[in-house]
Amino acid sequence: MTDIQKESFARSSARIYMRLLGYVKAYWVPFAISIVGFAIFASSQPAMAWVLKYFVDGLNTGDNALFFGVPMIWGFPLFIIAVAFYQGIGSFLGNYYIAKVSLGVVHDLRTALFNNFLTLPNSYFDAHSSGHLVSRVTFNVSMVTGAATDAIKVIFREGLSVIFLFAYLLWMNWQLTLVLMAILPVIGVMVNSTSKKFRSQSKKIQTAMGDVTHVTSETIQGYRVVRSFGGERYESERFGKASENNRVRGLKMTRTGAVYTPTLQLVTYSAMAVVMFLVLFLRGDSSVGDLVSYITAAALIPKPIRQLSEVSANIQKGIAAAESVFEQLDEEPELDQGTLEREQVSGQLDVSDLGFVYPGTDKPVLMDISFSVKPGQMVALVGRSGSGKSTLANLIPRFYNHDDGQIRLDSVPVEQYRLRNLRHHIALVGQNVTLFNDTIANNIAYGDLAGAPLEDIKAAAEAAYAKEFIDMLPQGFDTMVGENGVLLSGGQRQRLAIARALLKDAPVLILDEATSALDTESERHIQAALDRVMQGRTTLVIAHRLSTIEKADTILVMDQGRIVERGSHAELLALNGYYARLHSMQFEEEKQG
Ligand code: ATP
Ligand code: MG
């Protein structure tokens, strides 16, 4: 590193640390109490050394010596107990209140991170693995408190102890003590050199931990695929590698620390040896008690100094963790520059010259898309897999921002609506159904719909043709569905998702392959239900099975991001083009199947 780099590195550490302290600011009262506690604790440190002086001298002068006007035999024990009591109170106040601060900071940071997740754009989740994000909330945040509070605890407790002990030593024999102080810079230099190594290594170990979480959660979530495709060995090796990586890095970090601490100890003990020599050399007219007391106090110093030296590693670790936490907190939230809020929209949807490229890629996924849907109309999107149907559906509620062209809802470009308001008007059933580990009723009435009357939930379930199977479940609407609904069949999950969308009763309804997992019988029922709910609202249906969309007002046939044909079912068949081919192919399949 050049000097300039070093400087900016130090500055950024300082900035991160200051920002971290900003979180501590909210807890300044318990923080102040804990510092007072540590000060009490530290001030008791020289007391024992001090009492030894009188004890040893008292032994020489005989049993009648007085201590605080009390015979020595009572005075010393009582004094020692009193010191222990005083120290105990300090220790309690310090530790308890600093814990209050640190747990508070963990809570605040964790909550801030979690709430930040709720504002990030879709593309952020596309680009980051969930394991790393989860480990940031659980692991990194608690590492951060190492810097925010544990370090402060040591700095104040041990730092003040050192100050009090030095003050005592200076008072006892200042010449000797000055010699002792000359050794401090040596220790300082050593501390500095190792701390940097620690910081880079601890950042690496965090990434390694993220890999472990990532592989684990992926395997757990995908255990069916792992088993049925014989992926056990691959996953086991992948995990083994990640875990091994973590082990090696952890060991490396410990090794740095393990070499560092004893080296430092050697330095301090050599310093002690020099002190011993000097004490004997410079003893002058000091009494035996003075010498014993001096050496005792001096011997108490290495331990706090060693802890102080470790503090910098602790701070570095915390700063590395804090850096990644703040990095995420600084991520741009979903773009929401719209100001318009409409209580109600009619659902008129106009798309013109729409083009789209996924962020971070350069291949256009949608080109020159134009179409209009009037309220009460149904538009169907068909086309090969990968032709861009889901992408188009996701642009309407602005899960991604389009670059070219316009999407207008009630003649207003969708960017001009406030995001929440825009999404309020759209009910989307995605290709991948997401259910929460909660009851059926709570899954249908999710989010803004929470607290909807049970009759409405039942009506929505009925309309989605889900009530029949729900009534057969042991606890009906109160049945828990398991993580992401594993306790339900694919078709059942889809019907719950449709029920959720129907309960939302939004003027724009988007169904992305929503009926693909249903048998012909259920599909027919849902079709009938949809016919009913489509009245007066705009419906966009994406389907592979053409039988579901024959009644659509307009069918848009997509291929490689463009609309290649459009018209009604009959018109498209008459055209005898792309759609007609798709149709005859599926017709053949169904006849055979
Ligand atoms: P299917 O019928 O299989 O659902 P689709 O028509 O819905 O297909 P899209 O999901 O819209 O297809 O995908 C269109 C193209 O965009 C594909 O080539 C895909 O690789 C790409 N794509 C999809 N999602 C992303 C994403 N999050 N980031 C980058 N590219 C993506
Ligand atoms: Mg799709």
XYZ file of C-alpha atoms and ligand atoms in Angstrom:
625
model
C 0.000 0.000 0.000
C 1.152 3.509 -0.745
C 0.979 6.178 1.905
C -2.046 7.727 0.298
C -3.845 4.402 0.234
C -2.930 3.804 3.836
C -4.293 7.135 4.814
C -7.600 6.666 3.054
C -7.834 3.196 4.546
C -7.386 4.579 8.034
C -9.847 7.342 7.282
C -12.459 4.903 6.097
C -11.973 2.772 9.226
C -12.431 5.853 11.322
C -15.533 6.766 9.389
C -17.025 3.316 9.806
C -16.218 3.438 13.482
C -17.794 6.838 13.913
C -20.883 5.623 12.152
C -21.010 2.656 14.465
C -20.719 4.923 17.467
C -23.704 6.766 16.060
C -25.727 3.663 16.904
C -24.329 3.718 20.436
C -25.453 7.315 20.884
C -29.048 6.286 21.461
C -27.879 4.426 24.552
C -25.758 7.100 26.125
C -27.307 6.797 29.600
C -26.513 3.099 30.174
C -23.253 3.745 28.369
C -22.308 6.481 30.834
C -23.330 4.325 33.798
C -21.158 1.485 32.558
C -18.173 3.809 32.180
C -18.661 5.008 35.739
C -18.790 1.338 36.758
C -15.525 0.600 34.968
C -13.930 3.668 36.525
C -14.933 2.406 39.976
C -13.499 -0.982 39.124
C -10.235 0.479 37.825
C -9.763 2.813 40.765
C -9.830 -0.173 43.109
C -6.823 -1.731 41.381
C -3.989 0.078 43.235
C -5.832 -0.309 46.569
C -4.546 -3.848 47.129
C -0.981 -2.832 46.390
C -1.363 0.131 48.672
C -2.631 -1.951 51.585
C 0.277 -4.378 51.162
C 2.710 -1.601 51.982
C 1.137 -1.142 55.422
C 0.775 -4.858 55.877
C 4.442 -5.626 55.273
C 5.662 -2.609 57.220
C 3.191 -3.499 59.962
C 4.645 -6.988 60.193
C 8.000 -5.417 60.929
C 6.779 -2.963 63.532
C 4.832 -5.615 65.446
C 1.286 -6.673 66.268
C 0.234 -3.415 67.838
C 0.391 -1.489 64.577
C -2.758 0.449 63.797
C -4.501 0.601 60.430
C -7.087 3.419 60.069
C -6.996 3.620 63.852
C -8.077 -0.023 64.172
C -5.734 -2.827 65.258
C -4.124 -4.397 62.194
C -5.671 -7.803 62.800
C -9.156 -6.341 62.187
C -8.288 -3.452 59.969
C -6.711 -5.358 57.075
C -9.349 -8.052 56.576
C -12.157 -5.498 56.775
C -10.416 -3.215 54.331
C -9.900 -6.017 51.856
C -13.552 -7.026 52.021
C -14.564 -3.419 51.552
C -12.335 -3.145 48.482
C -13.801 -6.334 47.050
C -17.285 -4.977 47.618
C -16.486 -1.663 45.966
C -14.845 -3.440 43.049
C -17.826 -5.774 42.697
C -20.259 -2.910 42.413
C -18.104 -1.294 39.747
C -17.792 -4.519 37.858
C -21.536 -5.145 37.926
C -22.470 -1.661 36.757
C -19.857 -1.772 34.022
C -20.689 -5.195 32.619
C -24.446 -5.042 32.929
C -24.882 -1.640 31.376
C -22.428 -2.205 28.559
C -24.364 -5.392 27.712
C -27.488 -3.299 27.632
C -25.835 -1.034 25.089
C -24.400 -3.818 22.970
C -27.582 -5.879 22.803
C -29.466 -2.733 21.950
C -27.078 -1.953 19.119
C -27.338 -5.527 17.794
C -31.093 -5.220 17.826
C -31.065 -1.867 16.050
C -28.624 -2.968 13.376
C -30.410 -6.230 12.760
C -33.739 -4.475 12.433
C -32.263 -1.848 10.143
C -30.782 -4.556 7.920
C -33.992 -6.521 7.799
C -36.083 -3.484 7.001
C -33.545 -2.589 4.360
C -34.163 -5.958 2.686
C -37.783 -4.957 2.350
C -36.877 -1.899 0.293
C -34.231 -3.344 -2.026
C -35.045 -3.868 -5.682
C -35.546 -7.334 -7.184
C -32.233 -7.106 -8.977
C -30.405 -7.019 -5.630
C -31.835 -10.400 -4.688
C -31.047 -11.740 -8.158
C -27.408 -10.819 -7.601
C -26.879 -11.937 -3.977
C -27.293 -15.372 -2.504
C -29.725 -15.663 0.358
C -27.151 -17.479 2.507
C -24.836 -14.484 2.466
C -27.653 -12.113 3.213
C -28.864 -14.265 6.096
C -25.400 -14.571 7.574
C -25.053 -10.815 7.419
C -28.091 -10.428 9.656
C -27.097 -13.161 12.092
C -23.310 -13.408 12.144
C -21.919 -10.048 11.033
C -24.175 -7.989 13.225
C -23.019 -9.699 16.395
C -19.404 -9.331 15.261
C -20.045 -5.629 14.973
C -20.769 -5.263 18.672
C -17.277 -6.584 19.300
C -16.135 -3.254 17.968
C -18.951 -1.112 19.223
C -18.985 -2.208 22.847
C -16.611 -5.007 23.825
C -13.712 -2.901 22.679
C -14.990 0.104 24.550
C -15.394 -2.046 27.631
C -11.761 -3.104 27.517
C -10.547 0.355 26.641
C -12.240 1.892 29.630
C -11.856 -0.891 32.144
C -8.290 -1.840 31.352
C -7.255 1.592 30.156
C -8.366 3.219 33.391
C -6.761 0.420 35.380
C -3.468 1.158 33.662
C -3.846 4.872 34.331
C -4.657 4.360 37.999
C -1.807 1.916 38.460
C 0.637 4.251 36.725
C -0.518 7.164 38.822
C 0.103 5.074 41.902
C 3.551 4.068 40.670
C 4.467 7.670 39.877
C 3.386 8.676 43.345
C 5.462 5.890 44.884
C 8.639 6.445 42.854
C 8.531 8.661 39.808
C 12.072 8.032 38.500
C 11.502 4.314 38.332
C 8.130 4.740 36.737
C 9.419 6.977 33.991
C 11.847 4.265 33.001
C 8.962 1.851 32.892
C 7.004 4.156 30.613
C 9.827 4.236 28.124
C 8.980 0.651 27.276
C 5.423 1.453 26.236
C 6.139 2.677 22.692
C 7.752 -0.667 21.863
C 4.498 -2.366 22.708
C 2.578 0.207 20.710
C 4.521 -0.511 17.538
C 3.867 -4.217 17.830
C 0.153 -3.692 18.304
C -0.087 -1.629 15.166
C 1.688 -4.018 12.872
C -0.516 -6.999 13.589
C -3.863 -5.268 13.632
C -3.918 -4.807 9.872
C -3.326 -8.454 9.222
C -6.224 -9.242 11.466
C -8.615 -7.053 9.604
C -8.085 -8.575 6.193
C -8.195 -12.084 7.562
C -11.347 -11.585 9.511
C -13.091 -10.271 6.424
C -12.090 -13.403 4.565
C -13.406 -15.596 7.329
C -16.749 -13.880 7.111
C -17.071 -14.593 3.419
C -16.129 -18.180 4.159
C -18.877 -18.344 6.770
C -21.339 -16.987 4.233
C -20.380 -19.804 1.851
C -21.121 -22.363 4.547
C -24.555 -20.895 5.193
C -25.207 -20.553 1.493
C -24.456 -24.179 0.607
C -26.367 -25.414 3.628
C -29.510 -23.471 2.926
C -29.414 -24.295 -0.756
C -29.111 -28.008 -0.051
C -31.811 -27.967 2.575
C -34.186 -26.111 0.317
C -33.386 -28.291 -2.628
C -33.157 -31.601 -0.840
C -35.623 -33.239 -3.227
C -33.530 -32.364 -6.246
C -30.349 -33.370 -4.439
C -31.754 -36.821 -3.687
C -33.478 -37.529 -6.937
C -30.515 -36.469 -9.058
C -27.916 -38.090 -6.852
C -26.344 -34.756 -5.946
C -25.266 -35.923 -2.487
C -21.628 -36.259 -3.334
C -21.462 -32.983 -5.168
C -23.169 -31.119 -2.310
C -21.081 -32.888 0.292
C -17.892 -31.936 -1.513
C -19.067 -28.402 -2.045
C -19.925 -28.075 1.629
C -16.717 -29.755 2.675
C -14.769 -27.244 0.645
C -16.605 -24.270 2.091
C -16.263 -25.541 5.635
C -12.627 -26.466 5.162
C -11.971 -23.013 3.790
C -13.558 -21.571 6.892
C -11.470 -23.844 9.109
C -8.207 -22.906 7.426
C -8.911 -19.215 7.600
C -10.049 -19.469 11.217
C -6.864 -21.270 12.100
C -4.790 -18.708 10.281
C -6.458 -15.936 12.187
C -5.953 -17.730 15.477
C -2.327 -18.349 14.589
C -1.694 -14.687 14.024
C -3.283 -13.998 17.389
C -1.521 -16.875 19.076
C 1.906 -15.751 17.948
C 1.115 -12.177 18.679
C -0.076 -12.470 22.277
C 2.871 -14.427 23.726
C 5.339 -12.218 21.885
C 3.774 -9.283 23.526
C 3.870 -11.038 26.857
C 7.546 -11.679 26.422
C 8.077 -7.990 25.848
C 6.128 -7.007 28.952
C 7.820 -9.584 31.168
C 11.234 -8.502 29.967
C 10.133 -5.060 30.895
C 9.236 -6.389 34.327
C 12.649 -7.937 34.662
C 14.235 -4.612 33.922
C 11.952 -3.055 36.504
C 12.981 -5.592 39.130
C 16.561 -4.808 38.454
C 15.939 -1.080 38.646
C 13.876 -1.420 41.810
C 16.730 -3.142 43.532
C 19.232 -0.756 42.026
C 17.332 2.434 42.845
C 15.766 1.317 46.127
C 17.324 4.188 48.072
C 15.663 4.544 51.492
C 12.385 2.808 50.585
C 10.987 0.441 53.173
C 10.336 -3.238 52.478
C 6.645 -2.428 52.360
C 7.248 0.246 49.697
C 9.114 -2.184 47.501
C 6.596 -4.994 47.830
C 3.799 -2.589 47.118
C 5.564 -1.111 44.100
C 6.293 -4.459 42.553
C 2.764 -5.672 43.172
C 1.305 -2.662 41.416
C 3.772 -2.950 38.561
C 2.934 -6.629 38.183
C -0.716 -5.752 37.770
C 0.022 -3.713 34.652
C 0.898 -6.301 31.966
C -2.516 -7.944 31.997
C -4.558 -4.842 31.197
C -1.940 -3.827 28.646
C -2.200 -7.164 26.947
C -5.968 -6.877 26.828
C -5.640 -3.401 25.429
C -3.387 -4.760 22.731
C -5.989 -7.335 21.764
C -8.643 -4.710 21.591
C -7.385 -3.435 18.311
C -7.884 -6.844 16.710
C -11.366 -6.862 18.128
C -12.060 -3.453 16.697
C -10.670 -4.510 13.319
C -12.917 -7.547 13.256
C -15.892 -5.445 14.154
C -15.050 -2.838 11.566
C -14.741 -5.478 8.863
C -18.171 -6.769 9.817
C -19.598 -3.285 10.102
C -18.293 -2.433 6.669
C -20.383 -5.125 5.040
C -23.392 -4.216 7.145
C -23.156 -0.559 6.187
C -22.479 -1.450 2.577
C -25.837 -3.062 2.477
C -27.583 -0.314 4.396
C -26.225 2.069 1.768
C -27.636 0.069 -1.135
C -29.986 2.135 -3.203
C -33.562 1.237 -2.306
C -36.072 0.468 -5.009
C -36.531 3.505 -7.202
C -39.739 5.185 -6.141
C -39.868 8.685 -7.544
C -43.612 8.567 -8.192
C -45.938 10.813 -6.255
C -49.310 9.906 -7.648
C -51.720 8.029 -5.390
C -55.048 6.894 -6.749
C -57.761 5.472 -4.566
C -59.144 3.535 -7.503
C -58.104 2.901 -11.095
C -60.212 1.498 -13.897
C -57.457 -0.834 -15.095
C -56.847 0.490 -18.591
C -53.390 -0.779 -19.488
C -51.366 0.597 -22.406
C -47.928 -0.659 -23.305
C -46.039 1.108 -26.052
C -42.648 0.415 -27.629
C -41.508 -1.323 -24.473
C -37.928 -2.575 -24.406
C -36.075 -4.124 -21.510
C -32.635 -5.383 -20.605
C -32.033 -7.034 -17.234
C -29.684 -4.927 -15.116
C -26.145 -6.219 -15.359
C -26.755 -7.970 -18.688
C -26.647 -6.636 -22.216
C -29.055 -8.864 -24.095
C -32.461 -7.232 -24.667
C -35.178 -9.502 -23.314
C -38.099 -7.415 -24.587
C -38.286 -5.314 -27.751
C -40.978 -3.128 -29.340
C -43.787 -4.459 -27.196
C -47.045 -2.557 -27.767
C -50.576 -3.521 -26.794
C -53.588 -2.209 -24.920
C -56.067 -3.848 -22.614
C -59.361 -2.294 -21.639
C -60.954 -2.942 -18.265
C -62.899 -6.164 -18.434
C -60.709 -7.534 -21.202
C -58.432 -10.475 -21.037
C -55.121 -10.579 -22.811
C -53.178 -13.802 -23.057
C -49.449 -14.152 -23.582
C -48.165 -17.304 -25.162
C -44.830 -18.278 -26.572
C -41.833 -20.438 -26.112
C -40.075 -20.734 -22.813
C -37.700 -17.827 -22.353
C -39.545 -15.606 -24.803
C -40.016 -12.946 -22.124
C -43.572 -13.463 -20.883
C -42.804 -13.413 -17.148
C -40.458 -10.499 -17.664
C -43.247 -8.503 -19.253
C -45.582 -9.412 -16.388
C -42.975 -8.319 -13.824
C -42.515 -4.916 -15.427
C -46.119 -3.898 -14.870
C -45.862 -3.738 -11.034
C -42.320 -2.353 -11.584
C -40.395 -5.231 -10.066
C -37.804 -4.017 -12.562
C -37.533 -0.626 -14.219
C -37.827 -0.610 -17.973
C -35.515 1.533 -20.039
C -37.435 2.068 -23.262
C -41.042 2.742 -24.018
C -43.921 3.155 -21.659
C -46.356 1.218 -19.545
C -49.415 3.261 -18.637
C -52.110 2.433 -16.163
C -55.174 4.635 -16.683
C -53.099 6.719 -19.091
C -50.477 7.501 -16.421
C -46.970 6.034 -16.779
C -46.432 3.502 -14.011
C -43.320 5.351 -12.771
C -45.519 8.253 -11.746
C -47.420 6.195 -9.196
C -46.010 5.741 -5.780
C -44.791 2.109 -5.795
C -47.039 0.968 -2.980
C -50.031 2.557 -4.605
C -49.253 1.035 -7.995
C -48.902 -2.432 -6.525
C -52.076 -1.935 -4.577
C -53.931 -1.940 -7.904
C -52.309 -5.100 -9.226
C -52.814 -8.678 -8.103
C -50.121 -10.969 -9.423
C -49.928 -14.720 -9.193
C -46.359 -15.547 -10.062
C -44.896 -18.577 -11.721
C -43.393 -19.688 -8.437
C -46.003 -19.732 -5.712
C -44.753 -18.458 -2.392
C -46.511 -19.481 0.786
C -45.544 -18.625 4.345
C -45.300 -21.094 7.197
C -48.659 -20.065 8.582
C -52.309 -21.088 8.408
C -54.241 -21.354 5.146
C -56.394 -18.377 6.131
C -53.353 -16.202 6.896
C -51.748 -17.217 3.639
C -54.760 -16.096 1.662
C -55.155 -12.906 3.700
C -51.513 -11.859 3.575
C -49.980 -8.393 3.948
C -52.445 -5.576 3.347
C -55.181 -8.185 3.301
C -54.394 -9.355 6.851
C -57.444 -9.166 9.063
C -59.880 -9.635 6.196
C -63.165 -11.137 7.430
C -63.278 -14.924 7.322
C -66.325 -14.874 5.017
C -64.315 -12.945 2.424
C -61.434 -15.372 2.734
C -63.825 -18.268 2.301
C -65.446 -16.632 -0.694
C -62.052 -16.091 -2.317
C -61.091 -19.695 -1.621
C -64.365 -20.822 -3.110
C -63.834 -18.737 -6.223
C -60.324 -20.159 -6.595
C -61.795 -23.623 -6.301
C -59.725 -24.189 -3.175
C -62.470 -24.469 -0.590
C -63.179 -28.076 -1.416
C -59.720 -29.302 -0.455
C -59.376 -26.887 2.442
C -62.556 -28.236 4.052
C -61.079 -31.716 3.907
C -57.968 -30.688 5.868
C -58.003 -31.555 9.588
C -58.116 -27.952 10.790
C -59.704 -26.405 7.724
C -58.637 -22.792 7.268
C -56.472 -23.013 10.394
C -54.233 -25.745 8.977
C -50.559 -24.857 8.878
C -49.115 -25.233 5.391
C -45.459 -25.889 6.322
C -42.454 -24.064 4.987
C -43.378 -22.611 1.619
C -46.454 -24.845 1.674
C -44.663 -28.200 1.435
C -47.628 -29.920 3.048
C -49.780 -29.070 0.029
C -49.796 -30.320 -3.538
C -48.651 -28.107 -6.402
C -52.210 -27.521 -7.594
C -53.394 -26.766 -4.075
C -50.638 -24.227 -3.634
C -51.582 -22.578 -6.890
C -55.192 -22.379 -5.905
C -54.209 -20.678 -2.625
C -52.163 -18.179 -4.591
C -55.117 -17.499 -6.860
C -57.383 -17.119 -3.825
C -54.941 -14.587 -2.417
C -55.064 -12.610 -5.655
C -58.836 -12.798 -5.812
C -59.167 -11.578 -2.234
C -57.080 -8.581 -3.165
C -59.793 -7.666 -5.637
C -57.472 -5.410 -7.637
C -58.450 -3.905 -10.996
C -55.466 -5.529 -12.714
C -55.010 -9.270 -12.413
C -51.899 -10.995 -13.718
C -51.754 -14.778 -13.752
C -48.397 -16.196 -14.733
C -48.930 -19.881 -15.513
C -51.293 -19.921 -12.575
C -53.251 -22.899 -13.787
C -50.408 -25.044 -15.053
C -50.416 -27.517 -12.159
C -54.141 -28.162 -12.239
C -55.973 -31.134 -13.636
C -58.457 -30.520 -16.427
C -61.372 -30.706 -14.034
C -60.043 -28.103 -11.569
C -58.832 -26.022 -14.419
C -62.294 -25.888 -15.875
C -63.683 -24.786 -12.540
C -61.032 -22.140 -12.112
C -61.694 -21.011 -15.618
C -65.321 -20.517 -14.728
C -64.349 -18.679 -11.550
C -61.929 -16.497 -13.474
C -64.569 -15.689 -16.059
C -66.600 -14.316 -13.201
C -63.820 -12.322 -11.513
C -62.489 -10.989 -14.804
C -65.652 -8.956 -15.217
C -64.712 -5.306 -14.943
C -61.018 -5.879 -14.503
C -57.991 -6.125 -16.698
C -56.570 -9.595 -16.873
C -53.250 -10.691 -18.239
C -52.884 -14.435 -18.443
C -49.702 -16.271 -19.289
C -50.258 -19.878 -20.209
C -48.497 -22.746 -21.815
C -51.698 -24.701 -22.180
C -53.568 -22.974 -24.948
C -56.911 -24.420 -23.907
C -56.959 -21.992 -20.956
C -56.763 -18.899 -23.108
C -59.003 -19.643 -26.016
C -61.547 -17.161 -24.740
C -59.063 -14.307 -24.400
C -59.993 -11.084 -26.189
C -56.507 -10.830 -27.556
C -53.751 -13.375 -27.695
C -50.208 -12.068 -28.016
C -47.749 -14.575 -29.351
C -44.211 -13.842 -28.197
C -40.937 -15.057 -29.537
C -37.481 -13.901 -28.482
C -38.761 -10.798 -26.792
C -41.058 -9.630 -29.576
C -44.741 -9.940 -30.286
C -44.842 -11.963 -33.486
C -48.584 -12.469 -33.862
C -51.718 -11.037 -32.281
C -55.451 -11.611 -32.534
C -58.225 -13.789 -31.216
C -57.991 -17.544 -31.095
C -59.985 -17.918 -34.287
C -58.074 -15.205 -36.112
C -54.731 -16.684 -35.170
C -55.783 -20.153 -36.248
C -56.921 -18.708 -39.550
C -53.566 -16.991 -39.903
C -52.022 -20.426 -39.901
C -48.741 -19.184 -38.479
C -46.845 -19.580 -35.250
C -49.923 -19.889 -33.044
C -51.588 -22.403 -35.310
C -48.479 -24.560 -35.176
C -48.327 -24.377 -31.373
C -52.004 -25.252 -31.242
C -51.863 -28.257 -33.471
C -48.820 -29.530 -31.582
C -50.612 -29.343 -28.247
C -53.748 -30.789 -29.749
C -51.767 -33.789 -30.929
C -50.192 -34.233 -27.508
C -53.521 -34.125 -25.737
C -55.021 -36.643 -28.107
C -52.162 -38.996 -27.469
C -52.041 -38.329 -23.717
P -41.256 -19.471 -19.322
O -42.338 -19.786 -20.259
O -40.263 -20.572 -19.236
O -41.710 -19.018 -17.973
P -40.766 -16.735 -19.996
O -41.306 -16.396 -21.338
O -41.568 -16.364 -18.829
O -40.410 -18.265 -19.955
P -38.758 -14.982 -18.902
O -38.751 -15.523 -17.528
O -39.453 -13.700 -19.106
O -39.318 -16.071 -19.915
O -37.256 -14.850 -19.358
C -36.897 -14.207 -20.564
C -35.365 -14.124 -20.648
O -34.857 -13.308 -19.611
C -34.686 -15.469 -20.527
O -33.747 -15.540 -21.560
C -33.985 -15.432 -19.191
O -32.734 -16.039 -19.294
C -33.835 -13.959 -18.920
N -34.009 -13.671 -17.487
C -35.072 -13.996 -16.720
N -34.952 -13.529 -15.473
C -33.754 -12.903 -15.409
C -33.050 -12.193 -14.386
N -33.538 -12.043 -13.162
N -31.847 -11.683 -14.689
C -31.331 -11.813 -15.927
N -31.948 -12.442 -16.945
C -33.151 -12.998 -16.705
Mg -42.221 -17.362 -17.207
